[in-house]
mmCIF file of C-alpha atoms in Angstrom:
data_model
loop_
_atom_site.group_PDB
_atom_site.id
_atom_site.type_symbol
_atom_site.label_atom_id
_atom_site.label_comp_id
_atom_site.label_asym_id
_atom_site.label_seq_id
_atom_site.Cartn_x
_atom_site.Cartn_y
_atom_site.Cartn_z
ATOM 1 C CA TRP A 1 38.429 6.237 -17.671
ATOM 2 C CA THR A 2 37.735 3.238 -19.906
ATOM 3 C CA ALA A 3 40.278 1.158 -21.844
ATOM 4 C CA ILE A 4 39.056 0.225 -25.324
ATOM 5 C CA ASP A 5 40.570 -1.534 -28.338
ATOM 6 C CA SER A 6 39.168 0.777 -31.002
ATOM 7 C CA ALA A 7 37.707 4.261 -31.284
ATOM 8 C CA GLU A 8 34.524 2.580 -32.456
ATOM 9 C CA ASP A 9 34.083 1.187 -28.935
ATOM 10 C CA ALA A 10 34.074 4.626 -27.277
ATOM 11 C CA LYS A 11 31.478 5.150 -24.545
ATOM 12 C CA PRO A 12 29.725 8.557 -24.316
ATOM 13 C CA GLY A 13 30.499 10.609 -21.223
ATOM 14 C CA ARG A 14 33.713 8.750 -20.424
ATOM 15 C CA LEU A 15 37.424 9.214 -21.012
ATOM 16 C CA ASN A 16 38.063 6.448 -23.544
ATOM 17 C CA VAL A 17 41.688 5.299 -23.845
ATOM 18 C CA VAL A 18 42.524 3.286 -26.968
ATOM 19 C CA SER A 19 45.068 0.580 -26.189
ATOM 20 C CA VAL A 20 48.221 0.472 -28.307
ATOM 21 C CA ASP A 21 50.566 -2.529 -28.424
ATOM 22 C CA THR A 22 53.356 -1.589 -26.010
ATOM 23 C CA GLU A 23 55.011 -5.001 -25.525
ATOM 24 C CA ASP A 24 54.618 -4.766 -21.734
ATOM 25 C CA PHE A 25 56.677 -1.575 -21.575
ATOM 26 C CA LYS A 26 56.456 0.189 -18.195
ATOM 27 C CA PRO A 27 57.376 3.886 -18.481
ATOM 28 C CA ASN A 28 59.163 5.871 -15.783
ATOM 29 C CA PRO A 29 57.706 9.410 -15.590
ATOM 30 C CA GLY A 30 60.215 12.066 -16.611
ATOM 31 C CA GLU A 31 62.735 9.601 -18.058
ATOM 32 C CA LEU A 32 63.792 9.902 -21.701
ATOM 33 C CA THR A 33 63.929 6.486 -23.394
ATOM 34 C CA SER A 34 63.591 5.173 -26.931
ATOM 35 C CA GLU A 35 60.902 2.778 -25.654
ATOM 36 C CA ALA A 36 58.763 5.707 -24.504
ATOM 37 C CA GLY A 37 59.406 7.430 -27.828
ATOM 38 C CA GLY A 38 58.323 4.286 -29.632
ATOM 39 C CA ASP A 39 55.053 4.201 -27.712
ATOM 40 C CA SER A 40 54.321 7.827 -28.548
ATOM 41 C CA PHE A 41 55.022 7.085 -32.231
ATOM 42 C CA LYS A 42 52.672 4.073 -32.182
ATOM 43 C CA SER A 43 49.972 6.167 -30.546
ATOM 44 C CA LEU A 44 50.333 8.854 -33.205
ATOM 45 C CA GLU A 45 50.161 6.296 -36.013
ATOM 46 C CA LYS A 46 47.027 4.757 -34.489
ATOM 47 C CA ALA A 47 45.368 8.167 -34.157
ATOM 48 C CA VAL A 48 46.126 8.997 -37.800
ATOM 49 C CA ASP A 49 44.800 5.603 -38.943
ATOM 50 C CA ASP A 50 41.541 6.234 -37.083
ATOM 51 C CA LEU A 51 41.251 9.661 -38.705
ATOM 52 C CA ALA A 52 41.853 8.191 -42.153
ATOM 53 C CA SER A 53 39.143 5.575 -41.599
ATOM 54 C CA THR A 54 36.749 8.271 -40.237
ATOM 55 C CA LYS A 55 36.498 6.600 -36.836
ATOM 56 C CA THR A 56 37.415 10.006 -35.394
ATOM 57 C CA GLU A 57 36.982 13.546 -36.727
ATOM 58 C CA VAL A 58 39.727 15.640 -35.099
ATOM 59 C CA ILE A 59 43.128 15.016 -33.529
ATOM 60 C CA VAL A 60 44.582 16.737 -30.460
ATOM 61 C CA THR A 61 48.251 15.849 -30.085
ATOM 62 C CA ALA A 62 49.927 15.837 -26.683
ATOM 63 C CA PRO A 63 53.554 17.044 -26.471
ATOM 64 C CA ILE A 64 56.274 14.645 -27.607
ATOM 65 C CA ASN A 65 59.946 14.531 -26.683
ATOM 66 C CA LYS A 66 61.649 14.880 -30.061
ATOM 67 C CA ASP A 67 64.814 13.138 -28.877
ATOM 68 C CA ALA A 68 62.931 10.073 -27.623
ATOM 69 C CA ILE A 69 60.661 9.709 -30.649
ATOM 70 C CA THR A 70 63.587 10.207 -33.046
ATOM 71 C CA GLN A 71 65.420 7.345 -31.333
ATOM 72 C CA ALA A 72 62.363 5.226 -32.155
ATOM 73 C CA GLY A 73 62.663 5.907 -35.888
ATOM 74 C CA PHE A 74 60.528 9.029 -36.283
ATOM 75 C CA LYS A 75 61.920 10.916 -39.309
ATOM 76 C CA PHE A 76 60.151 14.271 -38.974
ATOM 77 C CA PRO A 77 60.922 17.464 -37.001
ATOM 78 C CA GLY A 78 57.578 17.170 -35.191
ATOM 79 C CA HIS A 79 53.869 16.363 -35.326
ATOM 80 C CA THR A 80 53.147 19.103 -37.844
ATOM 81 C CA GLU A 81 55.511 17.847 -40.522
ATOM 82 C CA TYR A 82 54.413 14.238 -40.004
ATOM 83 C CA LEU A 83 50.723 15.086 -40.330
ATOM 84 C CA ALA A 84 51.372 17.262 -43.396
ATOM 85 C CA HIS A 85 53.224 14.345 -45.000
ATOM 86 C CA MET A 86 50.486 11.842 -44.175
ATOM 87 C CA ALA A 87 47.798 14.210 -45.499
ATOM 88 C CA ASN A 88 49.765 15.066 -48.670
ATOM 89 C CA ALA A 89 49.447 18.760 -47.806
ATOM 90 C CA ASP A 90 51.558 21.043 -50.001
ATOM 91 C CA ASP A 91 51.997 23.612 -47.240
ATOM 92 C CA VAL A 92 50.742 24.193 -43.703
ATOM 93 C CA LEU A 93 50.780 27.081 -41.252
ATOM 94 C CA MET A 94 51.734 26.977 -37.591
ATOM 95 C CA PHE A 95 48.910 29.049 -36.109
ATOM 96 C CA LEU A 96 49.070 29.984 -32.409
ATOM 97 C CA VAL A 97 45.613 30.743 -31.050
ATOM 98 C CA ALA A 98 44.374 32.320 -27.813
ATOM 99 C CA ASP A 99 41.295 34.310 -26.842
ATOM 100 C CA ASN A 100 42.385 37.619 -28.344
ATOM 101 C CA LEU A 101 45.429 36.679 -30.399
ATOM 102 C CA ARG A 102 46.184 34.534 -33.472
ATOM 103 C CA ILE A 103 49.766 34.423 -34.757
ATOM 104 C CA GLY A 104 51.041 32.480 -37.766
ATOM 105 C CA ILE A 105 54.708 31.790 -38.527
ATOM 106 C CA VAL A 106 56.322 31.934 -41.975
ATOM 107 C CA THR A 107 59.651 30.123 -41.514
ATOM 108 C CA GLY A 108 58.834 27.788 -38.604
ATOM 109 C CA HIS A 109 61.365 25.466 -36.986
ATOM 110 C CA ILE A 110 64.643 26.554 -38.550
ATOM 111 C CA ALA A 111 67.800 28.146 -37.131
ATOM 112 C CA LEU A 112 67.702 31.921 -36.783
ATOM 113 C CA LYS A 113 70.776 32.243 -39.015
ATOM 114 C CA ASP A 114 68.798 30.643 -41.866
ATOM 115 C CA VAL A 115 65.676 32.807 -41.597
ATOM 116 C CA ALA A 116 66.693 35.624 -43.958
ATOM 117 C CA THR A 117 67.701 33.275 -46.778
ATOM 118 C CA SER A 118 64.538 31.197 -46.321
ATOM 119 C CA LEU A 119 62.235 34.212 -46.406
ATOM 120 C CA THR A 120 60.921 34.381 -49.964
ATOM 121 C CA GLY A 121 57.969 36.114 -51.533
ATOM 122 C CA ALA A 122 56.499 32.736 -52.440
ATOM 123 C CA ALA A 123 56.731 31.522 -48.830
ATOM 124 C CA ILE A 124 55.034 34.640 -47.433
ATOM 125 C CA LYS A 125 52.340 34.506 -50.126
ATOM 126 C CA SER A 126 51.569 30.875 -49.314
ATOM 127 C CA LYS A 127 51.344 31.473 -45.554
ATOM 128 C CA LEU A 128 49.158 34.550 -46.096
ATOM 129 C CA ALA A 129 46.765 32.544 -48.251
ATOM 130 C CA LEU A 130 46.614 29.760 -45.651
ATOM 131 C CA MET A 131 45.943 32.260 -42.858
ATOM 132 C CA ASN A 132 43.236 34.093 -44.781
ATOM 133 C CA GLU A 133 41.471 30.852 -45.710
ATOM 134 C CA SER A 134 41.742 29.540 -42.154
ATOM 135 C CA LEU A 135 40.305 32.728 -40.665
ATOM 136 C CA LEU A 136 37.356 32.420 -43.035
ATOM 137 C CA ARG A 137 36.755 28.686 -42.724
ATOM 138 C CA ASP A 138 38.066 27.728 -39.291
ATOM 139 C CA PHE A 139 37.336 30.843 -37.234
ATOM 140 C CA GLY A 140 34.282 32.339 -38.914
ATOM 141 C CA CYS A 141 35.845 35.735 -39.712
ATOM 142 C CA ALA A 142 33.697 37.165 -42.512
ATOM 143 C CA SER A 143 36.298 39.666 -43.754
ATOM 144 C CA PRO A 144 39.553 38.908 -41.927
ATOM 145 C CA ARG A 145 42.112 41.630 -41.256
ATOM 146 C CA ILE A 146 45.710 40.386 -41.279
ATOM 147 C CA ALA A 147 48.796 42.221 -40.011
ATOM 148 C CA VAL A 148 52.213 41.277 -41.385
ATOM 149 C CA LEU A 149 55.343 41.872 -39.304
ATOM 150 C CA GLY A 150 58.664 42.991 -40.711
ATOM 151 C CA LEU A 151 61.830 40.931 -40.387
ATOM 152 C CA ASN A 152 64.323 43.551 -39.205
ATOM 153 C CA PRO A 153 64.333 45.995 -36.268
ATOM 154 C CA HIS A 154 61.990 48.931 -36.987
ATOM 155 C CA ALA A 155 60.800 46.984 -40.060
ATOM 156 C CA GLY A 156 64.091 47.833 -41.770
ATOM 157 C CA ASP A 157 63.796 51.604 -41.200
ATOM 158 C CA ASN A 158 63.467 52.295 -44.945
ATOM 159 C CA GLY A 159 66.378 50.033 -45.823
ATOM 160 C CA LEU A 160 68.845 51.235 -43.190
ATOM 161 C CA MET A 161 68.630 47.940 -41.284
ATOM 162 C CA GLY A 162 67.826 45.500 -44.053
ATOM 163 C CA ASP A 163 65.874 45.533 -47.295
ATOM 164 C CA GLU A 164 63.678 42.441 -46.874
ATOM 165 C CA GLU A 165 60.675 44.604 -45.991
ATOM 166 C CA LYS A 166 61.022 46.719 -49.135
ATOM 167 C CA ASN A 167 62.064 44.015 -51.590
ATOM 168 C CA ILE A 168 60.223 40.908 -50.352
ATOM 169 C CA ILE A 169 57.489 41.551 -47.785
ATOM 170 C CA ALA A 170 55.867 44.759 -49.077
ATOM 171 C CA PRO A 171 55.374 43.482 -52.666
ATOM 172 C CA VAL A 172 53.529 40.418 -51.340
ATOM 173 C CA ILE A 173 51.271 42.651 -49.242
ATOM 174 C CA ARG A 174 50.527 44.822 -52.288
ATOM 175 C CA ASP A 175 49.599 41.772 -54.355
ATOM 176 C CA ALA A 176 47.373 40.423 -51.571
ATOM 177 C CA CYS A 177 45.545 43.758 -51.338
ATOM 178 C CA SER A 178 45.043 43.793 -55.107
ATOM 179 C CA ALA A 179 43.503 40.320 -54.824
ATOM 180 C CA GLY A 180 40.943 41.619 -52.322
ATOM 181 C CA MET A 181 42.538 40.497 -49.058
ATOM 182 C CA ASN A 182 42.661 42.849 -46.069
ATOM 183 C CA VAL A 183 46.406 42.744 -45.383
ATOM 184 C CA PHE A 184 48.394 45.483 -43.642
ATOM 185 C CA GLY A 185 52.078 46.038 -42.899
ATOM 186 C CA PRO A 186 54.912 45.418 -42.608
ATOM 187 C CA TYR A 187 54.886 46.437 -38.944
ATOM 188 C CA ALA A 188 57.839 46.692 -36.571
ATOM 189 C CA ALA A 189 57.202 43.811 -34.169
ATOM 190 C CA ASP A 190 58.134 45.586 -30.927
ATOM 191 C CA GLY A 191 55.892 48.589 -31.450
ATOM 192 C CA PHE A 192 53.108 46.449 -32.871
ATOM 193 C CA PHE A 193 52.765 44.330 -29.743
ATOM 194 C CA GLY A 194 53.833 47.030 -27.292
ATOM 195 C CA SER A 195 51.125 49.429 -28.470
ATOM 196 C CA GLY A 196 48.417 46.775 -28.440
ATOM 197 C CA ALA A 197 47.880 47.143 -32.206
ATOM 198 C CA TYR A 198 47.478 43.368 -32.479
ATOM 199 C CA LYS A 199 44.005 43.770 -30.965
ATOM 200 C CA ASP A 200 42.823 45.415 -34.197
ATOM 201 C CA PHE A 201 43.497 42.331 -36.331
ATOM 202 C CA ASP A 202 42.062 38.846 -36.762
ATOM 203 C CA GLY A 203 45.482 37.364 -37.495
ATOM 204 C CA VAL A 204 49.163 38.319 -37.339
ATOM 205 C CA LEU A 205 51.818 36.828 -39.620
ATOM 206 C CA ALA A 206 55.287 36.709 -38.029
ATOM 207 C CA MET A 207 58.402 36.083 -40.080
ATOM 208 C CA TYR A 208 60.151 33.623 -37.755
ATOM 209 C CA HIS A 209 59.494 31.363 -34.775
ATOM 210 C CA ASP A 210 60.475 33.464 -31.759
ATOM 211 C CA GLN A 211 59.149 36.702 -33.279
ATOM 212 C CA GLY A 212 55.683 35.196 -32.978
ATOM 213 C CA LEU A 213 56.066 32.744 -30.106
ATOM 214 C CA ALA A 214 57.705 35.148 -27.642
ATOM 215 C CA PRO A 215 54.834 37.661 -27.468
ATOM 216 C CA PHE A 216 52.246 34.895 -27.769
ATOM 217 C CA LYS A 217 53.556 32.946 -24.796
ATOM 218 C CA ALA A 218 54.183 36.111 -22.789
ATOM 219 C CA MET A 219 50.496 36.959 -23.092
ATOM 220 C CA SER A 220 48.866 33.529 -23.342
ATOM 221 C CA PHE A 221 51.135 30.851 -21.857
ATOM 222 C CA GLY A 222 49.151 28.044 -20.308
ATOM 223 C CA LYS A 223 46.024 28.987 -22.257
ATOM 224 C CA GLY A 224 47.197 29.088 -25.870
ATOM 225 C CA VAL A 225 46.791 26.433 -28.535
ATOM 226 C CA ASN A 226 48.909 25.406 -31.521
ATOM 227 C CA PHE A 227 46.628 24.840 -34.534
ATOM 228 C CA THR A 228 47.870 23.534 -37.890
ATOM 229 C CA ALA A 229 46.114 25.408 -40.698
ATOM 230 C CA GLY A 230 46.134 23.935 -44.196
ATOM 231 C CA LEU A 231 45.435 20.313 -43.258
ATOM 232 C CA PRO A 232 42.274 18.567 -44.496
ATOM 233 C CA ILE A 233 41.750 17.389 -40.916
ATOM 234 C CA VAL A 234 41.534 19.428 -37.696
ATOM 235 C CA ARG A 235 44.674 19.210 -35.552
ATOM 236 C CA THR A 236 45.420 21.152 -32.383
ATOM 237 C CA SER A 237 47.892 20.770 -29.520
ATOM 238 C CA PRO A 238 48.724 22.557 -26.249
ATOM 239 C CA ASP A 239 51.341 25.314 -26.388
ATOM 240 C CA HIS A 240 53.810 23.669 -23.989
ATOM 241 C CA GLY A 241 56.302 20.814 -24.030
ATOM 242 C CA THR A 242 56.576 17.503 -22.199
ATOM 243 C CA GLY A 243 57.539 19.028 -18.848
ATOM 244 C CA PHE A 244 59.833 16.198 -17.732
ATOM 245 C CA ASP A 245 61.019 18.409 -14.862
ATOM 246 C CA ILE A 246 57.581 18.272 -13.189
ATOM 247 C CA ALA A 247 56.629 14.711 -14.169
ATOM 248 C CA GLY A 248 54.915 12.871 -11.323
ATOM 249 C CA LYS A 249 54.661 15.955 -9.069
ATOM 250 C CA GLY A 250 50.987 16.658 -9.679
ATOM 251 C CA THR A 251 51.628 20.318 -10.517
ATOM 252 C CA ALA A 252 50.992 20.355 -14.274
ATOM 253 C CA SER A 253 48.146 22.557 -15.496
ATOM 254 C CA PRO A 254 45.511 21.010 -17.782
ATOM 255 C CA ASP A 255 44.386 24.399 -19.115
ATOM 256 C CA SER A 256 46.227 24.430 -22.443
ATOM 257 C CA MET A 257 45.244 20.836 -23.261
ATOM 258 C CA ARG A 258 41.657 21.622 -22.341
ATOM 259 C CA SER A 259 41.756 24.683 -24.612
ATOM 260 C CA ALA A 260 43.193 22.559 -27.438
ATOM 261 C CA ILE A 261 40.324 20.067 -27.134
ATOM 262 C CA PHE A 262 37.670 22.782 -27.090
ATOM 263 C CA LEU A 263 39.258 24.644 -30.021
ATOM 264 C CA ALA A 264 39.373 21.455 -32.112
ATOM 265 C CA GLN A 265 35.652 21.001 -31.534
ATOM 266 C CA ASP A 266 34.934 24.638 -32.405
ATOM 267 C CA ILE A 267 36.954 24.488 -35.633
ATOM 268 C CA ARG A 268 35.208 21.290 -36.711
ATOM 269 C CA LYS A 269 31.852 22.999 -36.257
ATOM 270 C CA ASN A 270 33.029 26.174 -38.012
ATOM 271 C CA ARG A 271 34.178 24.155 -41.030
ATOM 272 C CA ILE A 272 30.769 22.524 -41.315
ATOM 273 C CA ASP A 273 29.055 25.914 -41.058
ATOM 274 C CA TYR A 274 31.425 27.446 -43.621
ATOM 275 C CA ARG A 275 30.820 24.588 -46.050
ATOM 276 C CA ASP A 276 27.072 25.057 -45.739
ATOM 277 C CA ILE A 277 27.024 28.830 -46.185
ATOM 278 C CA SER A 278 29.595 28.871 -49.014
ATOM 279 C CA SER A 279 27.974 26.209 -51.193
ATOM 280 C CA ASN A 280 26.536 27.623 -54.458
ATOM 281 C CA PRO A 281 27.594 31.212 -53.675
ATOM 282 C CA LEU A 282 26.744 34.284 -55.722
ATOM 283 C CA GLU A 283 29.758 35.588 -57.614
ATOM 284 C CA ILE A 284 30.899 38.859 -56.062
ATOM 285 C CA THR A 285 33.942 40.827 -57.159
ATOM 286 C CA PRO A 286 35.819 42.040 -54.055
ATOM 287 C CA PRO A 287 36.709 45.742 -53.919
ATOM 288 C CA ARG A 288 40.311 46.645 -54.584
ATOM 289 C CA ARG A 289 42.156 48.187 -51.647
ATOM 290 C CA GLU A 290 45.165 50.378 -52.257
ATOM 291 C CA TYR A 291 48.328 49.338 -50.452
ATOM 292 C CA ARG A 292 49.665 51.659 -47.759
ATOM 293 C CA ASP A 293 53.097 51.007 -46.261
ATOM 294 C CA SER A 294 52.689 50.504 -42.491
ATOM 295 C CA ARG A 295 56.333 50.452 -41.462
ATOM 296 C CA ARG A 296 57.047 52.449 -38.348
#
């Protein structure tokens, strides 16, 4: 590897490490300290500055310890919220990506007890729009098919176990279909993943964090990538945490980080291709698709 002072000094074919002012701090692997959190914050700020000045084109964020970085003055729940703030993005989508599976999350990092009250038609509509646009622009899906999961067991079972599917989720799906999007649901999450139905869709929209992350990590842990859709820049990260318990043991797998780097490169290229093919398009009215309730 090569230590450099600026991204502009990067050497082709080498691992270039940009130096950040650390005030002679010497980290101890696996130890949580505010000094280590401060260094991670400085590194993130430097990476964002280089993006803003077009010295770099994508950002791949390594895991951070939220306790350590918060002690250093970081005021955001995580990378995603910080990057959305710095990019002035109105809304973003946590999009988990693996070879045969893409899952977006509506309510994100909130307590489970707050999910139902946070689940609004406007929130689902926004995340659906972000997912559809990302599948078109970032993943090259010409006519993306999106599955929407229900909130309650058995997708509410026609109101017997909750009415969010009937009163909130289904109307958004109907409106999306009327607008020309290929959206289906709401599906009961257990049967949807258990039957392998997810393989028939380009993207899946889950209502809350663990509803999407649990099946994703069960099928793709160590290979999956967290992508933030809705940002003007390309940001990916591995799908695991800091792993303090294995720090210094030489047993960590590089696979998810490697996948995050490759995906960032692919998305950058896809965005360029999408921009080229969508410039000066012919105006085409999309066909209307009638909504069919998919609860089961």
